[in-house]
mmCIF file of C-alpha atoms and ligand atoms in Angstrom:
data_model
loop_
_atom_site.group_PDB
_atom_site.id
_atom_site.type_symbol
_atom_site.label_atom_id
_atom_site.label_comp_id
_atom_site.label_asym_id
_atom_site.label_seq_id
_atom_site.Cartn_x
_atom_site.Cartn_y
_atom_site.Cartn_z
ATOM 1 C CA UNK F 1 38.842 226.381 83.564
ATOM 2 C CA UNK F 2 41.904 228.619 82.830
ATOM 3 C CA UNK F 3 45.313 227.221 83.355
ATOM 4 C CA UNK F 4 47.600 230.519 84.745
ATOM 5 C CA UNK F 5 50.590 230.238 86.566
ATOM 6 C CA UNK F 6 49.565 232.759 89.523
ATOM 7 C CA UNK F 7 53.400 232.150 91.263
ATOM 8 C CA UNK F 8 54.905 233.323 87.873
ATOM 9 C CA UNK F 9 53.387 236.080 87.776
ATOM 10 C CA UNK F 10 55.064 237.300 91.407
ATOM 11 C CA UNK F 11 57.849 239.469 91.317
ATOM 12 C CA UNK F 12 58.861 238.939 94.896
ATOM 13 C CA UNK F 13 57.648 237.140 97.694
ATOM 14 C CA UNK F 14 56.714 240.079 100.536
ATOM 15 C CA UNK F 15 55.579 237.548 103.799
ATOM 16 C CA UNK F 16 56.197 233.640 103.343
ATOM 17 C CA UNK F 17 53.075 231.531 104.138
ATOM 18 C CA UNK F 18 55.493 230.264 107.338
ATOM 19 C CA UNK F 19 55.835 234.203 108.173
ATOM 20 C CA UNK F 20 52.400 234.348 108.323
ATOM 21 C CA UNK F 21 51.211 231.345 110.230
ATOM 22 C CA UNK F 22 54.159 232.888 112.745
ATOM 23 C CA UNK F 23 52.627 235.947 113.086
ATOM 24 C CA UNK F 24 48.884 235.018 112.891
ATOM 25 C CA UNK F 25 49.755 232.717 115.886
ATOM 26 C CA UNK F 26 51.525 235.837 117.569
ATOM 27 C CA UNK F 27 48.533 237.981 117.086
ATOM 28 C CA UNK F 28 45.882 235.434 118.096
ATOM 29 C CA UNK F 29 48.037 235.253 121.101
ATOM 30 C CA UNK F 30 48.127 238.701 122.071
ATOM 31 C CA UNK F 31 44.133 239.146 121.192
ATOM 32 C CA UNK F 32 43.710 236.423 123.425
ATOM 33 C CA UNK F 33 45.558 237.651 126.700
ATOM 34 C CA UNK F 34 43.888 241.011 125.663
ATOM 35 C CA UNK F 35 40.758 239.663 126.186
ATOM 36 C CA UNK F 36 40.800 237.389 128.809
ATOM 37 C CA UNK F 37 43.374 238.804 131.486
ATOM 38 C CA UNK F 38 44.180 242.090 129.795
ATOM 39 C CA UNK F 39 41.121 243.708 130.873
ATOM 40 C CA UNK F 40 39.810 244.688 127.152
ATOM 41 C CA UNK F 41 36.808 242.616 127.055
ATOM 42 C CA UNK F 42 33.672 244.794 127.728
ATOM 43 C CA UNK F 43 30.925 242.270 127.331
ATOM 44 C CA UNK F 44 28.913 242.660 130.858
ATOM 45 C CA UNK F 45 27.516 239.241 129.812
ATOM 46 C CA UNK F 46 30.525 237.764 129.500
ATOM 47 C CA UNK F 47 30.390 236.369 126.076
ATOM 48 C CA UNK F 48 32.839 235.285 123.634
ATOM 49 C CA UNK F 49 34.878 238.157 121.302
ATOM 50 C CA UNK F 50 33.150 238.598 118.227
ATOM 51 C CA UNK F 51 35.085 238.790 115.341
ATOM 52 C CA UNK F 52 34.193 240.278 112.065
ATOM 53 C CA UNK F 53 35.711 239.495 108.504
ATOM 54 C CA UNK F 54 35.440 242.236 106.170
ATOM 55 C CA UNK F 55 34.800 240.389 102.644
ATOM 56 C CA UNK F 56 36.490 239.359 100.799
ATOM 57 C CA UNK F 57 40.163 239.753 101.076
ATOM 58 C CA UNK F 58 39.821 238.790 104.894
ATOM 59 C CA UNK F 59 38.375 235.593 104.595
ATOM 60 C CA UNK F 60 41.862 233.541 104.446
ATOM 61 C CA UNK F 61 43.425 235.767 107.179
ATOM 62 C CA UNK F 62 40.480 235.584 109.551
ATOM 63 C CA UNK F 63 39.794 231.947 108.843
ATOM 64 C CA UNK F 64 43.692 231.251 110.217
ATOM 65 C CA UNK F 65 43.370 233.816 112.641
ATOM 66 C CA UNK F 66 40.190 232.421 114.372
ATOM 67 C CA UNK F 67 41.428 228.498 114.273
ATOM 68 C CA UNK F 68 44.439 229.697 116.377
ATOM 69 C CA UNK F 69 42.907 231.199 119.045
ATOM 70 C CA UNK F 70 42.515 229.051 121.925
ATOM 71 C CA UNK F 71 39.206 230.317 123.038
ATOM 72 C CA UNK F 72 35.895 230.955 121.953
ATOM 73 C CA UNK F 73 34.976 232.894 119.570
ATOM 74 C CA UNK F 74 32.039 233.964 117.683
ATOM 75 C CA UNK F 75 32.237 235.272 114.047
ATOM 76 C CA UNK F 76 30.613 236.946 111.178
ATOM 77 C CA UNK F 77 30.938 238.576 107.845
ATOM 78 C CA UNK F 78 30.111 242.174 106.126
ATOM 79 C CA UNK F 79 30.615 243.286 102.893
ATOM 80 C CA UNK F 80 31.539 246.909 101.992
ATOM 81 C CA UNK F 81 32.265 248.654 98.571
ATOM 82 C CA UNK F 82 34.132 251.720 97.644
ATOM 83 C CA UNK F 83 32.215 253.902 95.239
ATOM 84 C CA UNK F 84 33.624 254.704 91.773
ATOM 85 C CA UNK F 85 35.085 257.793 89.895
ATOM 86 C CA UNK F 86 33.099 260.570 90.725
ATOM 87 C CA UNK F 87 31.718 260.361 93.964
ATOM 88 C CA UNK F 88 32.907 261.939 97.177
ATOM 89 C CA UNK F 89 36.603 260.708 98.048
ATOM 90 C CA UNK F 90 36.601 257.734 100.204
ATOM 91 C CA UNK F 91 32.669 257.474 100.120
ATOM 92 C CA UNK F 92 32.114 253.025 101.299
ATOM 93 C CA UNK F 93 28.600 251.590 100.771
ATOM 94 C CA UNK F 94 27.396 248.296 102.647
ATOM 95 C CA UNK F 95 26.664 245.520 100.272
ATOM 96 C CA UNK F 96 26.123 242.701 102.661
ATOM 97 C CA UNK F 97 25.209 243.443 106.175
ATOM 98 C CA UNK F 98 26.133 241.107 109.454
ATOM 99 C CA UNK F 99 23.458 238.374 110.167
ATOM 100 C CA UNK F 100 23.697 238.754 113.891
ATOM 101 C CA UNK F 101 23.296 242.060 116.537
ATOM 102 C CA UNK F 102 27.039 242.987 117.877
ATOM 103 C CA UNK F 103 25.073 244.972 120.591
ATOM 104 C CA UNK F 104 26.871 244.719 123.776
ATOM 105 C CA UNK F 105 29.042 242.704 122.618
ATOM 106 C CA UNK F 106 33.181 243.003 122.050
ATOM 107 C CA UNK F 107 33.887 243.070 118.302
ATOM 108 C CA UNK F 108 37.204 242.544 116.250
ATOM 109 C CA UNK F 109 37.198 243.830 113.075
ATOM 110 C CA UNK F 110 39.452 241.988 111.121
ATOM 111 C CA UNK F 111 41.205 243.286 108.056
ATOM 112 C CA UNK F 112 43.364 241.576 105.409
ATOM 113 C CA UNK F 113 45.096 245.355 104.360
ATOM 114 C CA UNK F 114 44.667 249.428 105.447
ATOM 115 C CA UNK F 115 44.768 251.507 102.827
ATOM 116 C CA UNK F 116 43.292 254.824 102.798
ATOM 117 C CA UNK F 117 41.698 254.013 106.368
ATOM 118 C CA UNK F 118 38.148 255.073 104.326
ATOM 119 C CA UNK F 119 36.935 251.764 105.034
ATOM 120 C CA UNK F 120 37.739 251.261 108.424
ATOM 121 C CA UNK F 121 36.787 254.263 109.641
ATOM 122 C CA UNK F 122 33.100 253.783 107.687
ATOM 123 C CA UNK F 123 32.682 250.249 109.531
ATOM 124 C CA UNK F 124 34.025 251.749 112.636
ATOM 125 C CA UNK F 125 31.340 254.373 112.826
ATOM 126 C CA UNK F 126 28.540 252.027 111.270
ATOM 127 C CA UNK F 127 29.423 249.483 114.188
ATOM 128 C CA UNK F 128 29.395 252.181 116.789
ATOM 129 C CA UNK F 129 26.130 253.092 115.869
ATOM 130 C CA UNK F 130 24.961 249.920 117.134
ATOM 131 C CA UNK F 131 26.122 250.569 120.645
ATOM 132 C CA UNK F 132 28.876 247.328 120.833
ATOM 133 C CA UNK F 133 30.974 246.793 123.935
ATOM 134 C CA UNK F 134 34.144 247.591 122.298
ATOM 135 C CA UNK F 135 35.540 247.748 118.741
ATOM 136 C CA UNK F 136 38.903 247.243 118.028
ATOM 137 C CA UNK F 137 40.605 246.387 114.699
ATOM 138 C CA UNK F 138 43.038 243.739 113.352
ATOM 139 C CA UNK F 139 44.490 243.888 110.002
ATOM 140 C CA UNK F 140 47.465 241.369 108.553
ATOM 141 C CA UNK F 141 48.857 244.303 106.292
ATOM 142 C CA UNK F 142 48.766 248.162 107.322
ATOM 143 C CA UNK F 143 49.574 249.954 103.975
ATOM 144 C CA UNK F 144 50.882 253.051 105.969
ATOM 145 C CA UNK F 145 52.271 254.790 103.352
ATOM 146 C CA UNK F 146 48.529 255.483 102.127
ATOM 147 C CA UNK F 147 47.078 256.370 104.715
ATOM 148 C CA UNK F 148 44.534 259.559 103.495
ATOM 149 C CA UNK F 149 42.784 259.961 106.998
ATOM 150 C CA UNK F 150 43.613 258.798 110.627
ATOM 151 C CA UNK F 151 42.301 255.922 112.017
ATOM 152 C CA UNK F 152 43.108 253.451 114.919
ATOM 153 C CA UNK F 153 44.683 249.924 114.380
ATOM 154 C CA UNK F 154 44.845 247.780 117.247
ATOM 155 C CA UNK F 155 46.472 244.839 115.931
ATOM 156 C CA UNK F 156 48.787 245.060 113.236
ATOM 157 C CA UNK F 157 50.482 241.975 111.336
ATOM 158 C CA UNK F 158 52.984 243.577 109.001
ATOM 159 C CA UNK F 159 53.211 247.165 107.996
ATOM 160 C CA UNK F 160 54.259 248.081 104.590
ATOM 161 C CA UNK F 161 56.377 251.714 104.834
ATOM 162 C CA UNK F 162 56.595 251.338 100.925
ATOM 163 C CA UNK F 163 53.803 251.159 98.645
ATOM 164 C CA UNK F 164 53.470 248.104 96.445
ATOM 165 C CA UNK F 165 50.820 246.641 94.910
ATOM 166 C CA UNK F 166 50.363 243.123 96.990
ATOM 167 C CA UNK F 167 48.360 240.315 96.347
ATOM 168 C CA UNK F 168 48.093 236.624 97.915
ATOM 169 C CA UNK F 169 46.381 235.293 100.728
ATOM 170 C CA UNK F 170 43.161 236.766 100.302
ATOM 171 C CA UNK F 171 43.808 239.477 98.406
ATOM 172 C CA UNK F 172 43.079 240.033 94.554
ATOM 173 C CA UNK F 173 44.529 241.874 91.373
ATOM 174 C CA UNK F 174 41.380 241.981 88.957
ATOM 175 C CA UNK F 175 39.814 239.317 91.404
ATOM 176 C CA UNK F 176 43.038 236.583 90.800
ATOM 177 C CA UNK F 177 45.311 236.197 93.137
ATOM 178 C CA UNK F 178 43.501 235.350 96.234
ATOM 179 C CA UNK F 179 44.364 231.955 96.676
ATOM 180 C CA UNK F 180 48.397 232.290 96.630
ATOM 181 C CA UNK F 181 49.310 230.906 100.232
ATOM 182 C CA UNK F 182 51.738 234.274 100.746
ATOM 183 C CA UNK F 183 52.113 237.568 100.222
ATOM 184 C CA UNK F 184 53.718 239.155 97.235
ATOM 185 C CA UNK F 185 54.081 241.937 94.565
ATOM 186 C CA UNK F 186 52.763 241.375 91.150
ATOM 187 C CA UNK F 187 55.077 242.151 88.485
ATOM 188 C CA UNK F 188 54.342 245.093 86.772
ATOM 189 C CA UNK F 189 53.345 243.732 83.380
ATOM 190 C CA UNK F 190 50.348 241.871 84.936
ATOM 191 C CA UNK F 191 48.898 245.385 86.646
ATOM 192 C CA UNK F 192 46.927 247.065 83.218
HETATM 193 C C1 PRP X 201 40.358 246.170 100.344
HETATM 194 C C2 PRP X 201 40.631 245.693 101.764
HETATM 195 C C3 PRP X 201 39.918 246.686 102.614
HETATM 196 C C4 PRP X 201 39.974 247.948 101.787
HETATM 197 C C5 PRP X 201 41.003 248.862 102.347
HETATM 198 O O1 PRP X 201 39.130 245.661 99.913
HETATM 199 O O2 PRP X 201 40.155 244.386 101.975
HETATM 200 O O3 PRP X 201 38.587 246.313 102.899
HETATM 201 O O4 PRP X 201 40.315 247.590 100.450
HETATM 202 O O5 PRP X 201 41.074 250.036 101.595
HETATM 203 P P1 PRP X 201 40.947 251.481 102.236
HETATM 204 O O6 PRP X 201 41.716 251.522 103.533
HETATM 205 O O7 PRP X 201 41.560 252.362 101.176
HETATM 206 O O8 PRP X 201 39.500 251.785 102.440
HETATM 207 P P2 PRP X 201 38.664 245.721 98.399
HETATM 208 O O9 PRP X 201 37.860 246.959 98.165
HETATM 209 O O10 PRP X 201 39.860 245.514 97.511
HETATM 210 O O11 PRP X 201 37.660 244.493 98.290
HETATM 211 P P3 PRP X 201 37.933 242.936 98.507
HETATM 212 O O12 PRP X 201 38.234 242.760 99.979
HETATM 213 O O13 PRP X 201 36.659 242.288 98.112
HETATM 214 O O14 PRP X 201 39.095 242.524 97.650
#
């Protein structure tokens, strides 16, 4: 096994793992009294929000993000790809597919960053297509300053105005990185 010293490799620290228990709590919070009381949830059955976690850089957020809400919920996962060099701009292909039918019911897309809005917009319309309740999304990092198309957030944890190359908590440089407990920016000898 390699020895690296991930933390060393940080330039700064962006969103402490405290910041982000904080604010996963907060959001869970607010999805919660969206759903029950705030008159969001669609489900004519009834049935518990399903949340999905967009592999793989959302499977530390969501896995925090679904142990803090204080009601059911169901979940599972999808996998999506961006194309390469030479295809259309912002063209996403499923690799994995959900396991379970969202038909009828309330989905939550959840994110760990928006950056283009290509993928979100490609689930958005893929879900759609397979006439849910509702479909709203929740992302821990909105990379505004990238944006390339519009899309709707819902739930936002942090939004970066800047860009910077972040990794931690889920999210990879070269497919390290992902199990730092916060946020940061990788210095810029370690980005080839
Ligand atoms: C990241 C992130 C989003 C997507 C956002 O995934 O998790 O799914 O990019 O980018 P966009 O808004 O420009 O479409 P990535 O492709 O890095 O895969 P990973 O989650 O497996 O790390």
């Amino acid at each position: 096994m390699v020895s690296i010293d991930l933390a060393a490799r940080i330039e700064r620290v962006l969103f402490t793992e405290e910041a982000i228990a904080r604010r996963t709590h907060e959001l869970a919070a607010q999805i919660t009294a969206d759903y029950t009381t705030g008159g969001f949830a669609r489900d004519a059955a009834g049935r518990p929000l399903f949340l999905v976690c967009i592999l793989r850089g959302a499977l530390v957020f969501m896995a925090d993000l679904a142990r803090a809400m204080p009601v059911p919920v169901e979940y599972d996962l999808i996998s999506v790809s961006s194309y390469g060099n030479g295809t259309a701009p912002g063209a996403v292909r499923l690799v994995k597919d959900l396991q379970r039918p969202i038909e009828g019911r309330d989905v939550l897309i959840v994110e760990d960053i928006i950056d283009t809005g290509y993928t979100i917009e490609y689930l958005r319309r893929n879900f759609e297509a397979r006439d849910p309740a509702s479909v709203r999304v929740c992302t821990l990092v909105d990379k505004v300053a990238r944006r390339e198309i519009q899309t709707q957030v819902d739930y936002i944890g942090f939004e970066l105005e800047k860009d910077a190359f972040v990794v931690g908590y889920g999210m990879d440089y070269a497919e390290l990185y992902r199990n730092l407990p916060y946020i940061g920016v990788l210095k810029p000898e370690y980005i080839r």
